[in-house]
Amino acid sequence: MLKMKRIYEGVAEGDGCRILVDRLWPRGISKEKAQLDYWEKEIAPTNDLRKAFHSEQIDYETFKARYLEELKQNEAVPGFIELLRKELAKGDVTLLFGAKNETENQVTVLMEWLQDKL
């Protein structure tokens, strides 16, 4: 099963493979505490899009539309999907993010986008 959660929630037994999908390393989290299997920062929104959303220059719907467009052109997507398929064949996969808003962030967009890809 593919899941998502904030990296600040810590490691849980049911996480399975832990993949950070943020472009920036989350503040206050050591590499040891994160216990990541992968850091797939290239799948995250570009810095310009991320900054525009976090500074509220654009709303969530605009962010979502632009991020989906970025995913269509992102050269890292095929490798990321292959990695997910490989890891999901072994067990659960948890996509980790640092955003405070748990409903309107890049991982909610990514999870929805991945529905028909996996």
PDB file of N, CA and C in Angstrom, residues 53-104:
ATOM      1  N   PHE A  53       4.069  29.004  -3.972  1.00  0.00           N
ATOM      2  CA  PHE A  53       2.978  28.448  -3.173  1.00  0.00           C
ATOM      3  C   PHE A  53       3.144  28.787  -1.691  1.00  0.00           C
ATOM      4  N   HIS A  54       4.338  28.606  -1.176  1.00  0.00           N
ATOM      5  CA  HIS A  54       4.551  28.855   0.257  1.00  0.00           C
ATOM      6  C   HIS A  54       4.475  30.332   0.632  1.00  0.00           C
ATOM      7  N   SER A  55       4.741  31.212  -0.309  1.00  0.00           N
ATOM      8  CA  SER A  55       4.622  32.643  -0.025  1.00  0.00           C
ATOM      9  C   SER A  55       3.217  33.157  -0.369  1.00  0.00           C
ATOM     10  N   GLU A  56       2.328  32.246  -0.743  1.00  0.00           N
ATOM     11  CA  GLU A  56       0.929  32.533  -1.060  1.00  0.00           C
ATOM     12  C   GLU A  56       0.754  33.453  -2.265  1.00  0.00           C
ATOM     13  N   GLN A  57       1.714  33.410  -3.192  1.00  0.00           N
ATOM     14  CA  GLN A  57       1.564  34.134  -4.451  1.00  0.00           C
ATOM     15  C   GLN A  57       0.558  33.419  -5.349  1.00  0.00           C
ATOM     16  N   ILE A  58       0.435  32.100  -5.150  1.00  0.00           N
ATOM     17  CA  ILE A  58      -0.544  31.308  -5.892  1.00  0.00           C
ATOM     18  C   ILE A  58      -1.337  30.469  -4.896  1.00  0.00           C
ATOM     19  N   ASP A  59      -2.569  30.123  -5.264  1.00  0.00           N
ATOM     20  CA  ASP A  59      -3.390  29.294  -4.382  1.00  0.00           C
ATOM     21  C   ASP A  59      -3.120  27.811  -4.663  1.00  0.00           C
ATOM     22  N   TYR A  60      -3.751  26.960  -3.876  1.00  0.00           N
ATOM     23  CA  TYR A  60      -3.504  25.518  -3.982  1.00  0.00           C
ATOM     24  C   TYR A  60      -3.896  24.970  -5.351  1.00  0.00           C
ATOM     25  N   GLU A  61      -5.015  25.401  -5.877  1.00  0.00           N
ATOM     26  CA  GLU A  61      -5.466  24.877  -7.175  1.00  0.00           C
ATOM     27  C   GLU A  61      -4.481  25.238  -8.288  1.00  0.00           C
ATOM     28  N   THR A  62      -3.942  26.444  -8.254  1.00  0.00           N
ATOM     29  CA  THR A  62      -2.939  26.857  -9.237  1.00  0.00           C
ATOM     30  C   THR A  62      -1.661  26.055  -9.043  1.00  0.00           C
ATOM     31  N   PHE A  63      -1.266  25.899  -7.786  1.00  0.00           N
ATOM     32  CA  PHE A  63      -0.093  25.086  -7.471  1.00  0.00           C
ATOM     33  C   PHE A  63      -0.261  23.668  -8.012  1.00  0.00           C
ATOM     34  N   LYS A  64      -1.410  23.084  -7.745  1.00  0.00           N
ATOM     35  CA  LYS A  64      -1.688  21.714  -8.179  1.00  0.00           C
ATOM     36  C   LYS A  64      -1.585  21.589  -9.701  1.00  0.00           C
ATOM     37  N   ALA A  65      -2.208  22.500 -10.419  1.00  0.00           N
ATOM     38  CA  ALA A  65      -2.178  22.463 -11.888  1.00  0.00           C
ATOM     39  C   ALA A  65      -0.751  22.593 -12.411  1.00  0.00           C
ATOM     40  N   ARG A  66       0.010  23.509 -11.836  1.00  0.00           N
ATOM     41  CA  ARG A  66       1.395  23.706 -12.297  1.00  0.00           C
ATOM     42  C   ARG A  66       2.275  22.515 -11.943  1.00  0.00           C
ATOM     43  N   TYR A  67       2.080  21.942 -10.768  1.00  0.00           N
ATOM     44  CA  TYR A  67       2.876  20.778 -10.377  1.00  0.00           C
ATOM     45  C   TYR A  67       2.566  19.584 -11.278  1.00  0.00           C
ATOM     46  N   LEU A  68       1.308  19.395 -11.618  1.00  0.00           N
ATOM     47  CA  LEU A  68       0.945  18.304 -12.540  1.00  0.00           C
ATOM     48  C   LEU A  68       1.611  18.500 -13.898  1.00  0.00           C
ATOM     49  N   GLU A  69       1.690  19.742 -14.359  1.00  0.00           N
ATOM     50  CA  GLU A  69       2.397  20.030 -15.611  1.00  0.00           C
ATOM     51  C   GLU A  69       3.884  19.716 -15.478  1.00  0.00           C
ATOM     52  N   GLU A  70       4.471  20.084 -14.343  1.00  0.00           N
ATOM     53  CA  GLU A  70       5.885  19.771 -14.114  1.00  0.00           C
ATOM     54  C   GLU A  70       6.117  18.265 -14.132  1.00  0.00           C
ATOM     55  N   LEU A  71       5.209  17.512 -13.526  1.00  0.00           N
ATOM     56  CA  LEU A  71       5.375  16.054 -13.489  1.00  0.00           C
ATOM     57  C   LEU A  71       5.366  15.456 -14.897  1.00  0.00           C
ATOM     58  N   LYS A  72       4.540  16.017 -15.789  1.00  0.00           N
ATOM     59  CA  LYS A  72       4.479  15.524 -17.176  1.00  0.00           C
ATOM     60  C   LYS A  72       5.815  15.675 -17.889  1.00  0.00           C
ATOM     61  N   GLN A  73       6.588  16.701 -17.517  1.00  0.00           N
ATOM     62  CA  GLN A  73       7.853  16.995 -18.197  1.00  0.00           C
ATOM     63  C   GLN A  73       9.082  16.560 -17.392  1.00  0.00           C
ATOM     64  N   ASN A  74       8.867  16.020 -16.206  1.00  0.00           N
ATOM     65  CA  ASN A  74       9.966  15.696 -15.305  1.00  0.00           C
ATOM     66  C   ASN A  74      10.666  14.407 -15.729  1.00  0.00           C
ATOM     67  N   GLU A  75      11.948  14.501 -16.022  1.00  0.00           N
ATOM     68  CA  GLU A  75      12.720  13.341 -16.463  1.00  0.00           C
ATOM     69  C   GLU A  75      12.932  12.310 -15.360  1.00  0.00           C
ATOM     70  N   ALA A  76      12.701  12.696 -14.113  1.00  0.00           N
ATOM     71  CA  ALA A  76      12.875  11.778 -12.989  1.00  0.00           C
ATOM     72  C   ALA A  76      11.655  10.871 -12.780  1.00  0.00           C
ATOM     73  N   VAL A  77      10.545  11.174 -13.431  1.00  0.00           N
ATOM     74  CA  VAL A  77       9.300  10.435 -13.211  1.00  0.00           C
ATOM     75  C   VAL A  77       9.411   8.945 -13.546  1.00  0.00           C
ATOM     76  N   PRO A  78       9.916   8.553 -14.714  1.00  0.00           N
ATOM     77  CA  PRO A  78       9.962   7.112 -15.000  1.00  0.00           C
ATOM     78  C   PRO A  78      10.751   6.310 -13.958  1.00  0.00           C
ATOM     79  N   GLY A  79      11.885   6.825 -13.540  1.00  0.00           N
ATOM     80  CA  GLY A  79      12.684   6.140 -12.525  1.00  0.00           C
ATOM     81  C   GLY A  79      11.977   6.087 -11.187  1.00  0.00           C
ATOM     82  N   PHE A  80      11.265   7.161 -10.836  1.00  0.00           N
ATOM     83  CA  PHE A  80      10.522   7.201  -9.581  1.00  0.00           C
ATOM     84  C   PHE A  80       9.391   6.170  -9.593  1.00  0.00           C
ATOM     85  N   ILE A  81       8.656   6.094 -10.680  1.00  0.00           N
ATOM     86  CA  ILE A  81       7.565   5.122 -10.785  1.00  0.00           C
ATOM     87  C   ILE A  81       8.109   3.700 -10.731  1.00  0.00           C
ATOM     88  N   GLU A  82       9.229   3.461 -11.382  1.00  0.00           N
ATOM     89  CA  GLU A  82       9.850   2.132 -11.333  1.00  0.00           C
ATOM     90  C   GLU A  82      10.282   1.782  -9.912  1.00  0.00           C
ATOM     91  N   LEU A  83      10.858   2.746  -9.214  1.00  0.00           N
ATOM     92  CA  LEU A  83      11.249   2.532  -7.820  1.00  0.00           C
ATOM     93  C   LEU A  83      10.028   2.188  -6.972  1.00  0.00           C
ATOM     94  N   LEU A  84       8.945   2.931  -7.138  1.00  0.00           N
ATOM     95  CA  LEU A  84       7.728   2.650  -6.373  1.00  0.00           C
ATOM     96  C   LEU A  84       7.191   1.255  -6.671  1.00  0.00           C
ATOM     97  N   ARG A  85       7.158   0.890  -7.931  1.00  0.00           N
ATOM     98  CA  ARG A  85       6.669  -0.458  -8.289  1.00  0.00           C
ATOM     99  C   ARG A  85       7.519  -1.542  -7.646  1.00  0.00           C
ATOM    100  N   LYS A  86       8.830  -1.354  -7.680  1.00  0.00           N
ATOM    101  CA  LYS A  86       9.751  -2.330  -7.089  1.00  0.00           C
ATOM    102  C   LYS A  86       9.528  -2.452  -5.587  1.00  0.00           C
ATOM    103  N   GLU A  87       9.423  -1.307  -4.915  1.00  0.00           N
ATOM    104  CA  GLU A  87       9.257  -1.316  -3.463  1.00  0.00           C
ATOM    105  C   GLU A  87       7.859  -1.778  -3.041  1.00  0.00           C
ATOM    106  N   LEU A  88       6.836  -1.406  -3.806  1.00  0.00           N
ATOM    107  CA  LEU A  88       5.479  -1.848  -3.487  1.00  0.00           C
ATOM    108  C   LEU A  88       5.325  -3.357  -3.659  1.00  0.00           C
ATOM    109  N   ALA A  89       6.114  -3.960  -4.542  1.00  0.00           N
ATOM    110  CA  ALA A  89       6.086  -5.411  -4.713  1.00  0.00           C
ATOM    111  C   ALA A  89       6.601  -6.115  -3.448  1.00  0.00           C
ATOM    112  N   LYS A  90       7.432  -5.416  -2.690  1.00  0.00           N
ATOM    113  CA  LYS A  90       7.979  -5.967  -1.443  1.00  0.00           C
ATOM    114  C   LYS A  90       7.079  -5.700  -0.240  1.00  0.00           C
ATOM    115  N   GLY A  91       6.321  -4.582  -0.284  1.00  0.00           N
ATOM    116  CA  GLY A  91       5.487  -4.216   0.865  1.00  0.00           C
ATOM    117  C   GLY A  91       5.045  -2.765   0.795  1.00  0.00           C
ATOM    118  N   ASP A  92       4.691  -2.230   1.946  1.00  0.00           N
ATOM    119  CA  ASP A  92       4.197  -0.852   2.019  1.00  0.00           C
ATOM    120  C   ASP A  92       5.288   0.163   1.695  1.00  0.00           C
ATOM    121  N   VAL A  93       4.847   1.307   1.180  1.00  0.00           N
ATOM    122  CA  VAL A  93       5.731   2.436   0.891  1.00  0.00           C
ATOM    123  C   VAL A  93       5.076   3.685   1.467  1.00  0.00           C
ATOM    124  N   THR A  94       5.864   4.476   2.191  1.00  0.00           N
ATOM    125  CA  THR A  94       5.367   5.726   2.754  1.00  0.00           C
ATOM    126  C   THR A  94       6.129   6.892   2.145  1.00  0.00           C
ATOM    127  N   LEU A  95       5.382   7.812   1.522  1.00  0.00           N
ATOM    128  CA  LEU A  95       5.961   9.036   0.991  1.00  0.00           C
ATOM    129  C   LEU A  95       5.954  10.071   2.108  1.00  0.00           C
ATOM    130  N   LEU A  96       7.108  10.629   2.393  1.00  0.00           N
ATOM    131  CA  LEU A  96       7.279  11.558   3.501  1.00  0.00           C
ATOM    132  C   LEU A  96       7.420  12.988   3.010  1.00  0.00           C
ATOM    133  N   PHE A  97       6.869  13.914   3.793  1.00  0.00           N
ATOM    134  CA  PHE A  97       6.938  15.332   3.462  1.00  0.00           C
ATOM    135  C   PHE A  97       7.058  16.129   4.749  1.00  0.00           C
ATOM    136  N   GLY A  98       7.476  17.374   4.620  1.00  0.00           N
ATOM    137  CA  GLY A  98       7.663  18.220   5.785  1.00  0.00           C
ATOM    138  C   GLY A  98       6.597  19.277   5.981  1.00  0.00           C
ATOM    139  N   ALA A  99       5.742  19.504   4.994  1.00  0.00           N
ATOM    140  CA  ALA A  99       4.749  20.582   5.057  1.00  0.00           C
ATOM    141  C   ALA A  99       3.827  20.448   6.262  1.00  0.00           C
ATOM    142  N   LYS A 100       3.477  21.597   6.850  1.00  0.00           N
ATOM    143  CA  LYS A 100       2.547  21.594   7.992  1.00  0.00           C
ATOM    144  C   LYS A 100       1.127  21.253   7.553  1.00  0.00           C
ATOM    145  N   ASN A 101       0.733  21.751   6.391  1.00  0.00           N
ATOM    146  CA  ASN A 101      -0.602  21.489   5.876  1.00  0.00           C
ATOM    147  C   ASN A 101      -0.630  20.073   5.297  1.00  0.00           C
ATOM    148  N   GLU A 102      -1.391  19.201   5.929  1.00  0.00           N
ATOM    149  CA  GLU A 102      -1.394  17.792   5.535  1.00  0.00           C
ATOM    150  C   GLU A 102      -2.377  17.477   4.416  1.00  0.00           C
ATOM    151  N   THR A 103      -3.189  18.456   4.015  1.00  0.00           N
ATOM    152  CA  THR A 103      -4.176  18.193   2.962  1.00  0.00           C
ATOM    153  C   THR A 103      -3.895  18.935   1.666  1.00  0.00           C
ATOM    154  N   GLU A 104      -3.180  20.050   1.750  1.00  0.00           N
ATOM    155  CA  GLU A 104      -2.863  20.819   0.549  1.00  0.00           C
ATOM    156  C   GLU A 104      -1.352  20.979   0.451  1.00  0.00           C
TER     157      GLU A 104
END
